[in-house]
């Protein structure tokens, strides 16, 4: 069974920061890095790759799939490790 996501399920960096308790500036930096690097996950349909960050109306949004959140969380951990 495939999950369907609504428009509100796609998170902005600020909403992601509030949801996971991560500093907003770190999330914004991670989103920009993921956007630049074209970070992607394998989709449910035939293993098609999907970028974890999409751009809508000039703003960056994070895909709602759990795998996308895990991948972004890995990037956030790397950025936080570099800041120490």
PDB file of N, CA, C and O in Angstrom:
ATOM      1  N   UNK A   1       0.840  -1.173   0.000  1.00  0.00           N
ATOM      2  CA  UNK A   1       0.000   0.000   0.000  1.00  0.00           C
ATOM      3  C   UNK A   1       0.889   1.242   0.000  1.00  0.00           C
ATOM      4  O   UNK A   1       1.826   1.357   0.789  1.00  0.00           O
ATOM      5  N   UNK A   2       0.620   2.146  -0.889  1.00  0.00           N
ATOM      6  CA  UNK A   2       1.416   3.363  -0.954  1.00  0.00           C
ATOM      7  C   UNK A   2       0.756   4.459  -0.133  1.00  0.00           C
ATOM      8  O   UNK A   2      -0.470   4.536  -0.038  1.00  0.00           O
ATOM      9  N   UNK A   3       1.585   5.278   0.436  1.00  0.00           N
ATOM     10  CA  UNK A   3       1.074   6.399   1.219  1.00  0.00           C
ATOM     11  C   UNK A   3       0.886   7.593   0.312  1.00  0.00           C
ATOM     12  O   UNK A   3       1.672   7.815  -0.600  1.00  0.00           O
ATOM     13  N   UNK A   4      -0.137   8.354   0.584  1.00  0.00           N
ATOM     14  CA  UNK A   4      -0.333   9.593  -0.153  1.00  0.00           C
ATOM     15  C   UNK A   4      -0.076  10.746   0.807  1.00  0.00           C
ATOM     16  O   UNK A   4      -0.441  10.686   1.982  1.00  0.00           O
ATOM     17  N   UNK A   5       0.581  11.757   0.296  1.00  0.00           N
ATOM     18  CA  UNK A   5       0.925  12.907   1.114  1.00  0.00           C
ATOM     19  C   UNK A   5       0.201  14.133   0.600  1.00  0.00           C
ATOM     20  O   UNK A   5      -0.019  14.286  -0.599  1.00  0.00           O
ATOM     21  N   UNK A   6      -0.145  15.001   1.522  1.00  0.00           N
ATOM     22  CA  UNK A   6      -0.809  16.249   1.169  1.00  0.00           C
ATOM     23  C   UNK A   6       0.225  17.362   1.106  1.00  0.00           C
ATOM     24  O   UNK A   6       1.369  17.204   1.536  1.00  0.00           O
ATOM     25  N   UNK A   7      -0.201  18.485   0.585  1.00  0.00           N
ATOM     26  CA  UNK A   7       0.685  19.632   0.435  1.00  0.00           C
ATOM     27  C   UNK A   7       1.268  20.070   1.786  1.00  0.00           C
ATOM     28  O   UNK A   7       2.435  20.437   1.877  1.00  0.00           O
ATOM     29  N   UNK A   8       0.489  19.983   2.843  1.00  0.00           N
ATOM     30  CA  UNK A   8       0.950  20.406   4.167  1.00  0.00           C
ATOM     31  C   UNK A   8       1.957  19.443   4.786  1.00  0.00           C
ATOM     32  O   UNK A   8       2.592  19.771   5.780  1.00  0.00           O
ATOM     33  N   UNK A   9       2.094  18.244   4.219  1.00  0.00           N
ATOM     34  CA  UNK A   9       3.050  17.267   4.743  1.00  0.00           C
ATOM     35  C   UNK A   9       4.490  17.616   4.385  1.00  0.00           C
ATOM     36  O   UNK A   9       5.420  17.135   5.024  1.00  0.00           O
ATOM     37  N   UNK A  10       4.676  18.431   3.336  1.00  0.00           N
ATOM     38  CA  UNK A  10       6.011  18.858   2.940  1.00  0.00           C
ATOM     39  C   UNK A  10       6.442  19.974   3.885  1.00  0.00           C
ATOM     40  O   UNK A  10       5.755  20.979   4.012  1.00  0.00           O
ATOM     41  N   UNK A  11       7.572  19.788   4.561  1.00  0.00           N
ATOM     42  CA  UNK A  11       7.991  20.716   5.603  1.00  0.00           C
ATOM     43  C   UNK A  11       8.956  21.773   5.085  1.00  0.00           C
ATOM     44  O   UNK A  11       9.851  21.472   4.298  1.00  0.00           O
ATOM     45  N   UNK A  12       8.791  22.989   5.584  1.00  0.00           N
ATOM     46  CA  UNK A  12       9.782  24.033   5.352  1.00  0.00           C
ATOM     47  C   UNK A  12      10.894  23.816   6.373  1.00  0.00           C
ATOM     48  O   UNK A  12      10.703  23.096   7.359  1.00  0.00           O
ATOM     49  N   UNK A  13      12.065  24.427   6.182  1.00  0.00           N
ATOM     50  CA  UNK A  13      13.126  24.269   7.179  1.00  0.00           C
ATOM     51  C   UNK A  13      12.708  24.700   8.587  1.00  0.00           C
ATOM     52  O   UNK A  13      13.071  24.058   9.569  1.00  0.00           O
ATOM     53  N   UNK A  14      11.902  25.744   8.685  1.00  0.00           N
ATOM     54  CA  UNK A  14      11.450  26.213   9.997  1.00  0.00           C
ATOM     55  C   UNK A  14      10.538  25.190  10.660  1.00  0.00           C
ATOM     56  O   UNK A  14      10.687  24.893  11.855  1.00  0.00           O
ATOM     57  N   UNK A  15       9.608  24.618   9.911  1.00  0.00           N
ATOM     58  CA  UNK A  15       8.715  23.603  10.463  1.00  0.00           C
ATOM     59  C   UNK A  15       9.491  22.349  10.853  1.00  0.00           C
ATOM     60  O   UNK A  15       9.209  21.729  11.871  1.00  0.00           O
ATOM     61  N   UNK A  16      10.488  21.988  10.036  1.00  0.00           N
ATOM     62  CA  UNK A  16      11.319  20.827  10.357  1.00  0.00           C
ATOM     63  C   UNK A  16      12.072  21.075  11.662  1.00  0.00           C
ATOM     64  O   UNK A  16      12.140  20.194  12.515  1.00  0.00           O
ATOM     65  N   UNK A  17      12.617  22.269  11.811  1.00  0.00           N
ATOM     66  CA  UNK A  17      13.359  22.616  13.034  1.00  0.00           C
ATOM     67  C   UNK A  17      12.449  22.546  14.258  1.00  0.00           C
ATOM     68  O   UNK A  17      12.849  22.026  15.305  1.00  0.00           O
ATOM     69  N   UNK A  18      11.233  23.051  14.140  1.00  0.00           N
ATOM     70  CA  UNK A  18      10.292  23.004  15.254  1.00  0.00           C
ATOM     71  C   UNK A  18       9.881  21.575  15.580  1.00  0.00           C
ATOM     72  O   UNK A  18       9.755  21.207  16.750  1.00  0.00           O
ATOM     73  N   UNK A  19       9.677  20.759  14.559  1.00  0.00           N
ATOM     74  CA  UNK A  19       9.236  19.384  14.758  1.00  0.00           C
ATOM     75  C   UNK A  19      10.302  18.540  15.438  1.00  0.00           C
ATOM     76  O   UNK A  19      10.002  17.763  16.347  1.00  0.00           O
ATOM     77  N   UNK A  20      11.560  18.684  15.018  1.00  0.00           N
ATOM     78  CA  UNK A  20      12.629  17.830  15.525  1.00  0.00           C
ATOM     79  C   UNK A  20      13.517  18.497  16.582  1.00  0.00           C
ATOM     80  O   UNK A  20      14.454  17.874  17.066  1.00  0.00           O
ATOM     81  N   UNK A  21      13.239  19.746  16.929  1.00  0.00           N
ATOM     82  CA  UNK A  21      14.002  20.419  17.979  1.00  0.00           C
ATOM     83  C   UNK A  21      15.445  20.702  17.601  1.00  0.00           C
ATOM     84  O   UNK A  21      16.339  20.611  18.436  1.00  0.00           O
ATOM     85  N   UNK A  22      15.677  21.028  16.357  1.00  0.00           N
ATOM     86  CA  UNK A  22      17.012  21.336  15.848  1.00  0.00           C
ATOM     87  C   UNK A  22      17.058  22.839  15.568  1.00  0.00           C
ATOM     88  O   UNK A  22      16.052  23.420  15.159  1.00  0.00           O
ATOM     89  N   UNK A  23      18.200  23.500  15.791  1.00  0.00           N
ATOM     90  CA  UNK A  23      18.290  24.935  15.483  1.00  0.00           C
ATOM     91  C   UNK A  23      17.952  25.218  14.017  1.00  0.00           C
ATOM     92  O   UNK A  23      18.403  24.510  13.110  1.00  0.00           O
ATOM     93  N   UNK A  24      17.169  26.254  13.800  1.00  0.00           N
ATOM     94  CA  UNK A  24      16.679  26.584  12.455  1.00  0.00           C
ATOM     95  C   UNK A  24      17.813  26.903  11.489  1.00  0.00           C
ATOM     96  O   UNK A  24      17.750  26.536  10.315  1.00  0.00           O
ATOM     97  N   UNK A  25      18.867  27.578  11.971  1.00  0.00           N
ATOM     98  CA  UNK A  25      19.967  27.928  11.065  1.00  0.00           C
ATOM     99  C   UNK A  25      20.712  26.683  10.579  1.00  0.00           C
ATOM    100  O   UNK A  25      21.168  26.628   9.439  1.00  0.00           O
ATOM    101  N   UNK A  26      20.803  25.666  11.421  1.00  0.00           N
ATOM    102  CA  UNK A  26      21.451  24.415  11.028  1.00  0.00           C
ATOM    103  C   UNK A  26      20.601  23.687   9.988  1.00  0.00           C
ATOM    104  O   UNK A  26      21.123  23.162   8.995  1.00  0.00           O
ATOM    105  N   UNK A  27      19.286  23.685  10.177  1.00  0.00           N
ATOM    106  CA  UNK A  27      18.394  23.030   9.224  1.00  0.00           C
ATOM    107  C   UNK A  27      18.454  23.746   7.876  1.00  0.00           C
ATOM    108  O   UNK A  27      18.524  23.102   6.826  1.00  0.00           O
ATOM    109  N   UNK A  28      18.468  25.070   7.898  1.00  0.00           N
ATOM    110  CA  UNK A  28      18.543  25.830   6.642  1.00  0.00           C
ATOM    111  C   UNK A  28      19.843  25.524   5.902  1.00  0.00           C
ATOM    112  O   UNK A  28      19.853  25.357   4.681  1.00  0.00           O
ATOM    113  N   UNK A  29      20.942  25.417   6.634  1.00  0.00           N
ATOM    114  CA  UNK A  29      22.224  25.081   6.013  1.00  0.00           C
ATOM    115  C   UNK A  29      22.185  23.659   5.439  1.00  0.00           C
ATOM    116  O   UNK A  29      22.694  23.412   4.343  1.00  0.00           O
ATOM    117  N   UNK A  30      21.557  22.731   6.157  1.00  0.00           N
ATOM    118  CA  UNK A  30      21.453  21.348   5.684  1.00  0.00           C
ATOM    119  C   UNK A  30      20.570  21.254   4.442  1.00  0.00           C
ATOM    120  O   UNK A  30      20.885  20.515   3.507  1.00  0.00           O
ATOM    121  N   UNK A  31      19.492  22.027   4.418  1.00  0.00           N
ATOM    122  CA  UNK A  31      18.601  22.023   3.257  1.00  0.00           C
ATOM    123  C   UNK A  31      19.339  22.568   2.038  1.00  0.00           C
ATOM    124  O   UNK A  31      19.248  22.009   0.938  1.00  0.00           O
ATOM    125  N   UNK A  32      20.099  23.635   2.207  1.00  0.00           N
ATOM    126  CA  UNK A  32      20.863  24.200   1.090  1.00  0.00           C
ATOM    127  C   UNK A  32      21.923  23.213   0.594  1.00  0.00           C
ATOM    128  O   UNK A  32      22.127  23.068  -0.602  1.00  0.00           O
ATOM    129  N   UNK A  33      22.577  22.517   1.534  1.00  0.00           N
ATOM    130  CA  UNK A  33      23.584  21.527   1.137  1.00  0.00           C
ATOM    131  C   UNK A  33      22.922  20.366   0.388  1.00  0.00           C
ATOM    132  O   UNK A  33      23.430  19.932  -0.649  1.00  0.00           O
ATOM    133  N   UNK A  34      21.804  19.890   0.884  1.00  0.00           N
ATOM    134  CA  UNK A  34      21.093  18.793   0.218  1.00  0.00           C
ATOM    135  C   UNK A  34      20.601  19.227  -1.159  1.00  0.00           C
ATOM    136  O   UNK A  34      20.643  18.456  -2.110  1.00  0.00           O
ATOM    137  N   UNK A  35      20.169  20.473  -1.273  1.00  0.00           N
ATOM    138  CA  UNK A  35      19.703  21.006  -2.560  1.00  0.00           C
ATOM    139  C   UNK A  35      20.863  21.077  -3.554  1.00  0.00           C
ATOM    140  O   UNK A  35      20.740  20.665  -4.695  1.00  0.00           O
ATOM    141  N   UNK A  36      21.992  21.615  -3.102  1.00  0.00           N
ATOM    142  CA  UNK A  36      23.179  21.742  -3.966  1.00  0.00           C
ATOM    143  C   UNK A  36      23.701  20.382  -4.419  1.00  0.00           C
ATOM    144  O   UNK A  36      24.097  20.205  -5.561  1.00  0.00           O
ATOM    145  N   UNK A  37      23.709  19.421  -3.487  1.00  0.00           N
ATOM    146  CA  UNK A  37      24.268  18.093  -3.769  1.00  0.00           C
ATOM    147  C   UNK A  37      23.264  17.145  -4.431  1.00  0.00           C
ATOM    148  O   UNK A  37      23.607  16.003  -4.716  1.00  0.00           O
ATOM    149  N   UNK A  38      22.042  17.595  -4.618  1.00  0.00           N
ATOM    150  CA  UNK A  38      20.981  16.769  -5.196  1.00  0.00           C
ATOM    151  C   UNK A  38      20.810  15.470  -4.409  1.00  0.00           C
ATOM    152  O   UNK A  38      20.719  14.380  -4.986  1.00  0.00           O
ATOM    153  N   UNK A  39      20.778  15.587  -3.075  1.00  0.00           N
ATOM    154  CA  UNK A  39      20.587  14.412  -2.220  1.00  0.00           C
ATOM    155  C   UNK A  39      19.255  13.758  -2.560  1.00  0.00           C
ATOM    156  O   UNK A  39      18.242  14.435  -2.716  1.00  0.00           O
ATOM    157  N   UNK A  40      19.258  12.435  -2.693  1.00  0.00           N
ATOM    158  CA  UNK A  40      18.039  11.753  -3.112  1.00  0.00           C
ATOM    159  C   UNK A  40      17.848  10.455  -2.347  1.00  0.00           C
ATOM    160  O   UNK A  40      18.761   9.928  -1.716  1.00  0.00           O
ATOM    161  N   UNK A  41      16.621   9.968  -2.427  1.00  0.00           N
ATOM    162  CA  UNK A  41      16.249   8.687  -1.836  1.00  0.00           C
ATOM    163  C   UNK A  41      15.621   7.841  -2.944  1.00  0.00           C
ATOM    164  O   UNK A  41      15.209   8.366  -3.971  1.00  0.00           O
ATOM    165  N   UNK A  42      15.548   6.553  -2.723  1.00  0.00           N
ATOM    166  CA  UNK A  42      14.862   5.674  -3.671  1.00  0.00           C
ATOM    167  C   UNK A  42      13.374   5.699  -3.363  1.00  0.00           C
ATOM    168  O   UNK A  42      12.963   5.484  -2.220  1.00  0.00           O
ATOM    169  N   UNK A  43      12.577   5.969  -4.375  1.00  0.00           N
ATOM    170  CA  UNK A  43      11.130   5.997  -4.209  1.00  0.00           C
ATOM    171  C   UNK A  43      10.543   4.604  -4.135  1.00  0.00           C
ATOM    172  O   UNK A  43      11.213   3.603  -4.407  1.00  0.00           O
ATOM    173  N   UNK A  44       9.293   4.535  -3.781  1.00  0.00           N
ATOM    174  CA  UNK A  44       8.609   3.251  -3.643  1.00  0.00           C
ATOM    175  C   UNK A  44       8.289   2.619  -4.990  1.00  0.00           C
ATOM    176  O   UNK A  44       8.106   1.427  -5.083  1.00  0.00           O
ATOM    177  N   UNK A  45       8.192   3.417  -6.019  1.00  0.00           N
ATOM    178  CA  UNK A  45       7.742   2.927  -7.314  1.00  0.00           C
ATOM    179  C   UNK A  45       8.930   2.565  -8.197  1.00  0.00           C
ATOM    180  O   UNK A  45       9.467   3.391  -8.902  1.00  0.00           O
ATOM    181  N   UNK A  46       9.342   1.327  -8.166  1.00  0.00           N
ATOM    182  CA  UNK A  46      10.404   0.855  -9.032  1.00  0.00           C
ATOM    183  C   UNK A  46      11.783   1.384  -8.691  1.00  0.00           C
ATOM    184  O   UNK A  46      12.669   1.376  -9.525  1.00  0.00           O
ATOM    185  N   UNK A  47      11.986   1.856  -7.475  1.00  0.00           N
ATOM    186  CA  UNK A  47      13.291   2.340  -7.068  1.00  0.00           C
ATOM    187  C   UNK A  47      13.707   3.634  -7.730  1.00  0.00           C
ATOM    188  O   UNK A  47      14.885   3.955  -7.787  1.00  0.00           O
ATOM    189  N   UNK A  48      12.756   4.404  -8.225  1.00  0.00           N
ATOM    190  CA  UNK A  48      13.067   5.676  -8.870  1.00  0.00           C
ATOM    191  C   UNK A  48      13.605   6.660  -7.836  1.00  0.00           C
ATOM    192  O   UNK A  48      13.052   6.803  -6.755  1.00  0.00           O
ATOM    193  N   UNK A  49      14.710   7.323  -8.176  1.00  0.00           N
ATOM    194  CA  UNK A  49      15.312   8.278  -7.249  1.00  0.00           C
ATOM    195  C   UNK A  49      14.496   9.558  -7.201  1.00  0.00           C
ATOM    196  O   UNK A  49      14.023  10.042  -8.217  1.00  0.00           O
ATOM    197  N   UNK A  50      14.359  10.094  -5.990  1.00  0.00           N
ATOM    198  CA  UNK A  50      13.642  11.348  -5.770  1.00  0.00           C
ATOM    199  C   UNK A  50      14.494  12.231  -4.879  1.00  0.00           C
ATOM    200  O   UNK A  50      15.014  11.769  -3.862  1.00  0.00           O
ATOM    201  N   UNK A  51      14.640  13.472  -5.261  1.00  0.00           N
ATOM    202  CA  UNK A  51      15.410  14.397  -4.429  1.00  0.00           C
ATOM    203  C   UNK A  51      14.645  14.680  -3.147  1.00  0.00           C
ATOM    204  O   UNK A  51      13.416  14.796  -3.161  1.00  0.00           O
ATOM    205  N   UNK A  52      15.371  14.826  -2.037  1.00  0.00           N
ATOM    206  CA  UNK A  52      14.708  15.026  -0.754  1.00  0.00           C
ATOM    207  C   UNK A  52      14.250  16.466  -0.566  1.00  0.00           C
ATOM    208  O   UNK A  52      13.397  16.736   0.258  1.00  0.00           O
ATOM    209  N   UNK A  53      14.806  17.384  -1.342  1.00  0.00           N
ATOM    210  CA  UNK A  53      14.423  18.794  -1.267  1.00  0.00           C
ATOM    211  C   UNK A  53      13.770  19.187  -2.580  1.00  0.00           C
ATOM    212  O   UNK A  53      14.321  18.931  -3.653  1.00  0.00           O
ATOM    213  N   UNK A  54      12.591  19.796  -2.478  1.00  0.00           N
ATOM    214  CA  UNK A  54      11.932  20.302  -3.676  1.00  0.00           C
ATOM    215  C   UNK A  54      11.795  21.811  -3.540  1.00  0.00           C
ATOM    216  O   UNK A  54      11.812  22.355  -2.433  1.00  0.00           O
ATOM    217  N   UNK A  55      11.673  22.479  -4.659  1.00  0.00           N
ATOM    218  CA  UNK A  55      11.513  23.924  -4.661  1.00  0.00           C
ATOM    219  C   UNK A  55      10.109  24.261  -5.155  1.00  0.00           C
ATOM    220  O   UNK A  55       9.693  23.800  -6.210  1.00  0.00           O
ATOM    221  N   UNK A  56       9.404  25.035  -4.376  1.00  0.00           N
ATOM    222  CA  UNK A  56       8.047  25.446  -4.734  1.00  0.00           C
ATOM    223  C   UNK A  56       7.905  26.926  -4.436  1.00  0.00           C
ATOM    224  O   UNK A  56       8.119  27.359  -3.308  1.00  0.00           O
ATOM    225  N   UNK A  57       7.601  27.704  -5.455  1.00  0.00           N
ATOM    226  CA  UNK A  57       7.406  29.150  -5.310  1.00  0.00           C
ATOM    227  C   UNK A  57       8.629  29.830  -4.708  1.00  0.00           C
ATOM    228  O   UNK A  57       8.505  30.728  -3.874  1.00  0.00           O
ATOM    229  N   UNK A  58       9.813  29.380  -5.082  1.00  0.00           N
ATOM    230  CA  UNK A  58      11.042  29.997  -4.611  1.00  0.00           C
ATOM    231  C   UNK A  58      11.457  29.593  -3.211  1.00  0.00           C
ATOM    232  O   UNK A  58      12.407  30.139  -2.664  1.00  0.00           O
ATOM    233  N   UNK A  59      10.761  28.648  -2.607  1.00  0.00           N
ATOM    234  CA  UNK A  59      11.096  28.183  -1.262  1.00  0.00           C
ATOM    235  C   UNK A  59      11.464  26.715  -1.328  1.00  0.00           C
ATOM    236  O   UNK A  59      10.996  25.979  -2.180  1.00  0.00           O
ATOM    237  N   UNK A  60      12.297  26.284  -0.412  1.00  0.00           N
ATOM    238  CA  UNK A  60      12.715  24.890  -0.345  1.00  0.00           C
ATOM    239  C   UNK A  60      11.804  24.146   0.633  1.00  0.00           C
ATOM    240  O   UNK A  60      11.487  24.653   1.704  1.00  0.00           O
ATOM    241  N   UNK A  61      11.394  22.945   0.262  1.00  0.00           N
ATOM    242  CA  UNK A  61      10.571  22.103   1.107  1.00  0.00           C
ATOM    243  C   UNK A  61      11.186  20.714   1.186  1.00  0.00           C
ATOM    244  O   UNK A  61      11.780  20.226   0.227  1.00  0.00           O
ATOM    245  N   UNK A  62      10.993  20.067   2.333  1.00  0.00           N
ATOM    246  CA  UNK A  62      11.541  18.743   2.584  1.00  0.00           C
ATOM    247  C   UNK A  62      10.441  17.712   2.337  1.00  0.00           C
ATOM    248  O   UNK A  62       9.316  17.871   2.825  1.00  0.00           O
ATOM    249  N   UNK A  63      10.770  16.668   1.585  1.00  0.00           N
ATOM    250  CA  UNK A  63       9.795  15.617   1.300  1.00  0.00           C
ATOM    251  C   UNK A  63       9.308  14.986   2.600  1.00  0.00           C
ATOM    252  O   UNK A  63      10.067  14.885   3.570  1.00  0.00           O
ATOM    253  N   UNK A  64       8.074  14.516   2.642  1.00  0.00           N
ATOM    254  CA  UNK A  64       7.523  13.957   3.883  1.00  0.00           C
ATOM    255  C   UNK A  64       7.910  12.511   4.171  1.00  0.00           C
ATOM    256  O   UNK A  64       7.664  12.031   5.271  1.00  0.00           O
ATOM    257  N   UNK A  65       8.528  11.817   3.215  1.00  0.00           N
ATOM    258  CA  UNK A  65       8.877  10.416   3.456  1.00  0.00           C
ATOM    259  C   UNK A  65       9.893  10.302   4.592  1.00  0.00           C
ATOM    260  O   UNK A  65      10.815  11.102   4.697  1.00  0.00           O
ATOM    261  N   UNK A  66       9.742   9.284   5.447  1.00  0.00           N
ATOM    262  CA  UNK A  66      10.693   9.098   6.554  1.00  0.00           C
ATOM    263  C   UNK A  66      12.138   8.958   6.086  1.00  0.00           C
ATOM    264  O   UNK A  66      13.055   9.434   6.756  1.00  0.00           O
ATOM    265  N   UNK A  67      12.369   8.320   4.945  1.00  0.00           N
ATOM    266  CA  UNK A  67      13.732   8.160   4.433  1.00  0.00           C
ATOM    267  C   UNK A  67      14.353   9.516   4.114  1.00  0.00           C
ATOM    268  O   UNK A  67      15.557   9.716   4.314  1.00  0.00           O
ATOM    269  N   UNK A  68      13.558  10.460   3.639  1.00  0.00           N
ATOM    270  CA  UNK A  68      14.063  11.802   3.342  1.00  0.00           C
ATOM    271  C   UNK A  68      14.457  12.511   4.630  1.00  0.00           C
ATOM    272  O   UNK A  68      15.485  13.198   4.688  1.00  0.00           O
ATOM    273  N   UNK A  69      13.673  12.326   5.679  1.00  0.00           N
ATOM    274  CA  UNK A  69      13.989  12.947   6.967  1.00  0.00           C
ATOM    275  C   UNK A  69      15.257  12.337   7.563  1.00  0.00           C
ATOM    276  O   UNK A  69      16.074  13.050   8.151  1.00  0.00           O
ATOM    277  N   UNK A  70      15.431  11.028   7.394  1.00  0.00           N
ATOM    278  CA  UNK A  70      16.642  10.366   7.890  1.00  0.00           C
ATOM    279  C   UNK A  70      17.882  10.895   7.161  1.00  0.00           C
ATOM    280  O   UNK A  70      18.907  11.157   7.780  1.00  0.00           O
ATOM    281  N   UNK A  71      17.764  11.044   5.847  1.00  0.00           N
ATOM    282  CA  UNK A  71      18.894  11.535   5.052  1.00  0.00           C
ATOM    283  C   UNK A  71      19.243  12.969   5.447  1.00  0.00           C
ATOM    284  O   UNK A  71      20.415  13.315   5.600  1.00  0.00           O
ATOM    285  N   UNK A  72      18.224  13.823   5.623  1.00  0.00           N
ATOM    286  CA  UNK A  72      18.476  15.198   6.037  1.00  0.00           C
ATOM    287  C   UNK A  72      19.061  15.239   7.444  1.00  0.00           C
ATOM    288  O   UNK A  72      19.951  16.043   7.725  1.00  0.00           O
ATOM    289  N   UNK A  73      18.600  14.345   8.313  1.00  0.00           N
ATOM    290  CA  UNK A  73      19.129  14.285   9.673  1.00  0.00           C
ATOM    291  C   UNK A  73      20.608  13.912   9.662  1.00  0.00           C
ATOM    292  O   UNK A  73      21.390  14.411  10.469  1.00  0.00           O
ATOM    293  N   UNK A  74      21.026  13.057   8.739  1.00  0.00           N
ATOM    294  CA  UNK A  74      22.439  12.706   8.589  1.00  0.00           C
ATOM    295  C   UNK A  74      23.253  13.935   8.195  1.00  0.00           C
ATOM    296  O   UNK A  74      24.342  14.168   8.733  1.00  0.00           O
ATOM    297  N   UNK A  75      22.723  14.733   7.281  1.00  0.00           N
ATOM    298  CA  UNK A  75      23.410  15.956   6.855  1.00  0.00           C
ATOM    299  C   UNK A  75      23.482  16.948   8.006  1.00  0.00           C
ATOM    300  O   UNK A  75      24.512  17.597   8.219  1.00  0.00           O
ATOM    301  N   UNK A  76      22.415  17.052   8.783  1.00  0.00           N
ATOM    302  CA  UNK A  76      22.405  17.948   9.950  1.00  0.00           C
ATOM    303  C   UNK A  76      23.472  17.525  10.952  1.00  0.00           C
ATOM    304  O   UNK A  76      24.206  18.357  11.491  1.00  0.00           O
ATOM    305  N   UNK A  77      23.599  16.228  11.186  1.00  0.00           N
ATOM    306  CA  UNK A  77      24.610  15.714  12.114  1.00  0.00           C
ATOM    307  C   UNK A  77      26.014  16.066  11.631  1.00  0.00           C
ATOM    308  O   UNK A  77      26.873  16.453  12.428  1.00  0.00           O
ATOM    309  N   UNK A  78      26.255  15.954  10.322  1.00  0.00           N
ATOM    310  CA  UNK A  78      27.558  16.313   9.764  1.00  0.00           C
ATOM    311  C   UNK A  78      27.844  17.799   9.976  1.00  0.00           C
ATOM    312  O   UNK A  78      28.959  18.180  10.339  1.00  0.00           O
ATOM    313  N   UNK A  79      26.858  18.643   9.740  1.00  0.00           N
ATOM    314  CA  UNK A  79      27.053  20.091   9.897  1.00  0.00           C
ATOM    315  C   UNK A  79      27.309  20.445  11.348  1.00  0.00           C
ATOM    316  O   UNK A  79      28.190  21.242  11.659  1.00  0.00           O
ATOM    317  N   UNK A  80      26.569  19.824  12.268  1.00  0.00           N
ATOM    318  CA  UNK A  80      26.778  20.095  13.683  1.00  0.00           C
ATOM    319  C   UNK A  80      28.149  19.635  14.140  1.00  0.00           C
ATOM    320  O   UNK A  80      28.773  20.256  14.997  1.00  0.00           O
ATOM    321  N   UNK A  81      28.647  18.526  13.574  1.00  0.00           N
ATOM    322  CA  UNK A  81      29.981  18.040  13.905  1.00  0.00           C
ATOM    323  C   UNK A  81      31.064  18.978  13.428  1.00  0.00           C
ATOM    324  O   UNK A  81      32.100  19.124  14.069  1.00  0.00           O
ATOM    325  N   UNK A  82      30.846  19.646  12.313  1.00  0.00           N
ATOM    326  CA  UNK A  82      31.820  20.600  11.769  1.00  0.00           C
ATOM    327  C   UNK A  82      31.848  21.889  12.573  1.00  0.00           C
ATOM    328  O   UNK A  82      32.874  22.568  12.627  1.00  0.00           O
ATOM    329  N   UNK A  83      30.724  22.255  13.202  1.00  0.00           N
ATOM    330  CA  UNK A  83      30.649  23.500  13.939  1.00  0.00           C
ATOM    331  C   UNK A  83      31.335  23.412  15.290  1.00  0.00           C
ATOM    332  O   UNK A  83      31.646  24.423  15.888  1.00  0.00           O
ATOM    333  N   UNK A  84      31.568  22.205  15.787  1.00  0.00           N
ATOM    334  CA  UNK A  84      32.176  22.056  17.124  1.00  0.00           C
ATOM    335  C   UNK A  84      33.654  22.282  17.083  1.00  0.00           C
ATOM    336  O   UNK A  84      34.359  22.270  16.198  1.00  0.00           O
TER     337      UNK A  84
END
